[in-house]
Amino acid sequence: QLQLVESGGGLVQPGGSLRLSCAASGFTLDDYHIGWFRQAPGKEREGVSCIDSSDGSTYYADSVKGRFTISRDNAKNAVYLQMNSLKPEDTAVYYCAAGTDIATLVPYEYDYWGHGTQVTVSS
């Protein structure tokens, strides 16, 4: 019963902010590397950010560095993605994923996936 559920997506104007949540059920999220990924229609799924389960190190795609922040709340068994200064090109379905091997922005390294939450950045 290993499940991840994303929430917090929605419609926001350019320059606005959203906070995405990834809640874990059936396992302790802190035992896993957690990644955020996104996929827009017609495009490949790309890594956005991830957090290492061992030391809490974080990693970001160049396209979001300085605008997005990943964080963990162990008490709530959840990981968050704070997205600021949003751009239209950030529009995509955002997924969280859990893995055990390495903290990476490569999708195939992750074992468990949520079903995604839509983020639309438009005026």
Coordinates of N, CA and C in Angstrom, one line a residue:
Q1 N 0.8 -1.2 0.0 CA 0.0 0.0 0.0 C 0.9 1.2 0.0
L2 N 1.7 1.4 -1.0 CA 2.5 2.5 -1.2 C 1.9 3.5 -2.2
Q3 N 1.5 4.6 -1.7 CA 0.8 5.6 -2.5 C 1.3 7.0 -2.3
L4 N 1.3 7.8 -3.3 CA 1.6 9.2 -3.3 C 0.5 9.9 -3.9
V5 N 0.1 11.0 -3.3 CA -1.0 11.8 -3.8 C -0.6 13.3 -3.8
E6 N -0.6 13.9 -5.0 CA -0.3 15.3 -5.2 C -1.5 16.1 -5.1
S7 N -1.3 17.3 -4.6 CA -2.4 18.3 -4.5 C -1.8 19.7 -4.6
G8 N -2.6 20.7 -4.8 CA -2.2 22.1 -4.8 C -2.1 22.7 -6.2
G9 N -2.3 22.0 -7.2 CA -2.3 22.5 -8.6 C -3.5 23.4 -8.8
G10 N -3.4 24.2 -9.9 CA -4.5 25.0 -10.3 C -4.1 26.0 -11.3
L11 N -4.9 27.0 -11.5 CA -4.7 28.1 -12.5 C -4.1 29.3 -11.8
V12 N -3.0 29.8 -12.3 CA -2.4 31.0 -11.7 C -1.8 31.9 -12.8
Q13 N -1.8 33.2 -12.5 CA -1.3 34.1 -13.5 C 0.2 34.1 -13.5
P14 N 0.8 34.5 -14.6 CA 2.3 34.6 -14.7 C 2.8 35.5 -13.6
G15 N 3.9 35.1 -12.9 CA 4.4 35.8 -11.8 C 3.8 35.3 -10.5
G16 N 2.8 34.6 -10.5 CA 2.2 34.1 -9.3 C 2.9 32.9 -8.7
S17 N 2.3 32.4 -7.6 CA 2.9 31.3 -6.9 C 1.9 30.2 -6.6
L18 N 2.4 29.0 -6.5 CA 1.6 27.8 -6.0 C 2.5 27.0 -5.2
R19 N 1.9 26.2 -4.2 CA 2.6 25.2 -3.5 C 2.0 23.9 -3.7
L20 N 2.7 23.0 -4.2 CA 2.3 21.6 -4.4 C 2.7 20.7 -3.3
S21 N 1.8 19.8 -2.9 CA 2.0 18.9 -1.8 C 2.1 17.5 -2.4
C22 N 2.9 16.7 -1.8 CA 3.0 15.2 -2.1 C 2.9 14.5 -0.8
A23 N 1.7 13.9 -0.6 CA 1.5 13.1 0.7 C 1.7 11.6 0.5
A24 N 2.4 11.0 1.4 CA 2.7 9.6 1.3 C 1.7 8.8 2.2
S25 N 1.3 7.6 1.7 CA 0.5 6.7 2.4 C 1.0 5.3 2.3
G26 N 1.1 4.6 3.5 CA 1.6 3.3 3.5 C 3.1 3.1 3.6
F27 N 3.8 4.2 3.7 CA 5.2 4.1 3.9 C 5.7 5.4 4.5
T28 N 6.9 5.4 5.0 CA 7.5 6.6 5.5 C 8.3 7.3 4.4
L29 N 7.8 8.5 4.1 CA 8.3 9.2 2.9 C 9.8 9.6 3.1
D30 N 10.2 9.8 4.4 CA 11.6 10.2 4.7 C 12.6 9.1 4.3
D31 N 12.1 7.9 4.1 CA 13.0 6.8 3.8 C 13.3 6.7 2.3
Y32 N 12.7 7.6 1.5 CA 12.9 7.6 0.1 C 13.4 9.0 -0.5
H33 N 14.1 8.9 -1.5 CA 14.3 10.1 -2.3 C 13.0 10.5 -3.0
I34 N 12.7 11.8 -3.0 CA 11.5 12.2 -3.6 C 11.8 13.2 -4.7
G35 N 11.2 13.0 -5.8 CA 11.4 13.9 -6.9 C 10.0 14.5 -7.4
W36 N 10.1 15.7 -7.9 CA 9.0 16.3 -8.6 C 9.3 16.3 -10.1
F37 N 8.4 15.9 -10.9 CA 8.5 15.9 -12.3 C 7.3 16.6 -13.0
R38 N 7.5 16.9 -14.2 CA 6.3 17.5 -14.9 C 6.3 17.1 -16.4
Q39 N 5.1 17.1 -16.9 CA 5.0 16.7 -18.3 C 3.9 17.6 -19.0
A40 N 4.3 18.3 -20.0 CA 3.3 19.0 -20.8 C 2.9 18.2 -22.1
P41 N 1.8 18.5 -22.6 CA 1.3 17.8 -23.8 C 2.4 17.8 -24.9
G42 N 2.7 16.7 -25.5 CA 3.7 16.6 -26.6 C 5.1 16.7 -26.2
K43 N 5.4 16.7 -24.9 CA 6.7 16.8 -24.4 C 7.0 15.6 -23.5
E44 N 8.3 15.4 -23.4 CA 8.8 14.3 -22.5 C 8.7 14.7 -21.0
R45 N 8.5 13.8 -20.1 CA 8.5 14.0 -18.7 C 9.9 14.5 -18.3
E46 N 9.9 15.6 -17.5 CA 11.2 16.1 -17.1 C 11.3 16.3 -15.6
G47 N 12.5 16.1 -15.1 CA 12.7 16.3 -13.7 C 12.7 17.8 -13.3
V48 N 12.1 18.1 -12.2 CA 12.0 19.5 -11.8 C 12.9 19.7 -10.6
S49 N 12.7 18.8 -9.6 CA 13.5 18.9 -8.3 C 13.4 17.6 -7.6
C50 N 14.4 17.4 -6.7 CA 14.4 16.2 -5.9 C 15.1 16.5 -4.6
I51 N 14.8 15.7 -3.6 CA 15.4 15.8 -2.3 C 15.9 14.5 -1.8
D52 N 17.1 14.4 -1.3 CA 17.8 13.2 -0.9 C 17.4 12.8 0.4
S53 N 17.0 11.5 0.6 CA 16.6 11.0 1.8 C 17.7 10.9 2.9
S54 N 18.9 10.8 2.4 CA 20.0 10.6 3.4 C 20.4 11.9 4.1
D55 N 20.6 12.9 3.4 CA 21.1 14.2 4.0 C 20.3 15.4 3.7
G56 N 19.2 15.2 3.0 CA 18.3 16.3 2.7 C 18.8 17.2 1.6
S57 N 19.8 16.9 0.9 CA 20.3 17.7 -0.2 C 19.2 17.8 -1.3
T58 N 19.2 19.0 -1.9 CA 18.2 19.2 -2.9 C 18.8 19.6 -4.3
Y59 N 18.0 19.3 -5.3 CA 18.5 19.5 -6.7 C 17.4 20.1 -7.5
Y60 N 17.8 20.9 -8.5 CA 16.8 21.6 -9.3 C 17.2 21.6 -10.7
A61 N 16.2 21.5 -11.6 CA 16.5 21.7 -13.0 C 16.8 23.2 -13.2
D62 N 17.7 23.4 -14.2 CA 18.1 24.8 -14.5 C 16.9 25.7 -14.8
S63 N 15.9 25.2 -15.3 CA 14.7 26.0 -15.7 C 13.9 26.5 -14.5
V64 N 14.1 25.9 -13.4 CA 13.3 26.4 -12.2 C 14.2 26.8 -11.1
K65 N 15.5 26.7 -11.2 CA 16.4 27.1 -10.1 C 16.2 28.6 -9.8
G66 N 16.1 28.8 -8.5 CA 15.9 30.2 -8.0 C 14.4 30.6 -7.9
R67 N 13.6 29.8 -8.5 CA 12.1 30.0 -8.4 C 11.4 29.0 -7.6
F68 N 11.8 27.8 -7.7 CA 11.1 26.7 -7.0 C 12.0 26.2 -5.8
T69 N 11.3 25.7 -4.8 CA 11.9 25.2 -3.6 C 11.2 23.9 -3.1
I70 N 12.0 22.9 -3.0 CA 11.5 21.6 -2.5 C 11.8 21.5 -1.0
S71 N 10.9 20.9 -0.2 CA 11.0 20.8 1.2 C 10.3 19.6 1.7
R72 N 10.6 19.2 2.9 CA 10.1 18.0 3.5 C 9.5 18.3 4.9
D73 N 8.4 17.7 5.2 CA 7.8 17.8 6.6 C 7.6 16.4 7.0
N74 N 8.5 15.9 7.8 CA 8.5 14.5 8.2 C 7.3 14.2 9.1
A75 N 6.9 15.2 9.9 CA 5.8 15.0 10.8 C 4.5 14.7 10.1
K76 N 4.4 15.4 8.9 CA 3.2 15.2 8.1 C 3.4 14.2 7.0
N77 N 4.6 13.6 6.9 CA 4.9 12.6 5.9 C 4.6 13.1 4.5
A78 N 5.1 14.3 4.3 CA 4.8 15.0 3.0 C 6.0 15.8 2.5
V79 N 6.0 16.0 1.2 CA 7.0 16.8 0.6 C 6.3 17.9 -0.2
Y80 N 6.9 19.1 -0.3 CA 6.3 20.2 -0.9 C 7.1 20.8 -2.0
L81 N 6.5 21.4 -3.0 CA 7.2 22.2 -4.0 C 6.6 23.6 -4.0
Q82 N 7.4 24.5 -3.5 CA 6.9 25.9 -3.6 C 7.4 26.5 -4.9
M83 N 6.4 27.0 -5.7 CA 6.7 27.5 -7.0 C 6.4 29.0 -7.0
N84 N 7.4 29.8 -7.2 CA 7.3 31.2 -7.3 C 7.6 31.7 -8.7
S85 N 7.2 33.0 -9.0 CA 7.5 33.6 -10.3 C 7.2 32.7 -11.4
L86 N 6.0 32.1 -11.4 CA 5.6 31.1 -12.4 C 5.5 31.7 -13.8
K87 N 5.9 30.9 -14.8 CA 5.9 31.3 -16.2 C 4.9 30.4 -16.9
P88 N 4.4 30.9 -18.1 CA 3.6 30.0 -18.9 C 4.2 28.7 -19.2
E89 N 5.5 28.7 -19.4 CA 6.2 27.4 -19.8 C 6.3 26.4 -18.6
D90 N 5.9 26.9 -17.4 CA 5.8 25.9 -16.3 C 4.5 25.1 -16.3
T91 N 3.6 25.5 -17.3 CA 2.3 24.7 -17.4 C 2.6 23.3 -17.7
A92 N 2.0 22.4 -16.9 CA 2.2 21.0 -17.1 C 1.5 20.2 -16.0
V93 N 1.4 18.9 -16.1 CA 1.0 18.1 -15.0 C 2.2 17.7 -14.2
Y94 N 2.1 18.0 -12.9 CA 3.2 17.8 -12.0 C 3.0 16.5 -11.2
Y95 N 4.1 15.7 -11.1 CA 4.0 14.4 -10.5 C 5.1 14.4 -9.4
C96 N 4.8 13.7 -8.3 CA 5.8 13.4 -7.3 C 6.1 11.9 -7.4
A97 N 7.3 11.5 -7.1 CA 7.7 10.1 -7.2 C 8.7 9.8 -6.1
A98 N 8.8 8.5 -5.7 CA 9.7 8.1 -4.6 C 10.6 7.0 -5.2
G99 N 11.8 7.0 -4.7 CA 12.8 6.0 -5.1 C 13.8 5.8 -4.1
T100 N 14.6 4.7 -4.2 CA 15.5 4.3 -3.2 C 17.0 4.3 -3.6
D101 N 17.2 4.4 -4.9 CA 18.6 4.3 -5.4 C 19.4 5.6 -5.2
I102 N 19.0 6.6 -6.0 CA 19.7 7.8 -5.9 C 18.7 9.0 -6.0
A103 N 19.0 10.1 -5.5 CA 18.3 11.3 -5.7 C 18.7 11.9 -7.1
T104 N 17.8 11.9 -8.0 CA 18.1 12.3 -9.4 C 16.9 12.9 -10.0
L105 N 17.1 13.6 -11.1 CA 16.0 14.1 -11.9 C 15.7 13.2 -13.1
V106 N 16.2 12.0 -13.1 CA 15.9 11.1 -14.1 C 14.7 10.3 -13.7
P107 N 13.6 10.3 -14.5 CA 12.4 9.7 -14.1 C 12.4 8.2 -13.8
Y108 N 13.2 7.4 -14.6 CA 13.2 6.0 -14.5 C 13.8 5.5 -13.3
E109 N 14.5 6.3 -12.5 CA 15.1 5.9 -11.3 C 14.1 5.8 -10.1
Y110 N 12.9 6.2 -10.4 CA 11.9 6.2 -9.3 C 10.9 5.1 -9.5
D111 N 10.5 4.6 -8.3 CA 9.6 3.4 -8.3 C 8.1 3.6 -8.1
Y112 N 7.8 4.7 -7.4 CA 6.4 4.9 -7.0 C 6.1 6.3 -7.5
W113 N 4.9 6.4 -8.0 CA 4.4 7.7 -8.6 C 3.0 8.0 -8.2
G114 N 2.8 9.3 -8.0 CA 1.4 9.8 -7.9 C 0.8 10.0 -9.2
H115 N -0.5 10.4 -9.2 CA -1.2 10.5 -10.5 C -1.2 11.9 -11.1
G116 N -0.6 12.8 -10.4 CA -0.3 14.1 -11.0 C -1.4 15.2 -10.6
T117 N -0.9 16.4 -10.7 CA -1.8 17.6 -10.5 C -1.5 18.6 -11.5
Q118 N -2.5 19.2 -12.1 CA -2.4 20.1 -13.2 C -2.0 21.5 -12.7
V119 N -1.0 22.1 -13.3 CA -0.6 23.5 -13.0 C -0.7 24.2 -14.4
T120 N -1.5 25.3 -14.4 CA -1.7 26.1 -15.6 C -1.3 27.5 -15.2
V121 N -0.4 28.1 -16.0 CA 0.1 29.5 -15.8 C -0.4 30.3 -17.0
S122 N -1.3 31.1 -16.8 CA -1.9 31.9 -17.9 C -2.6 33.1 -17.4
S123 N -2.6 34.1 -18.2 CA -3.4 35.3 -17.9 C -4.8 35.3 -18.4

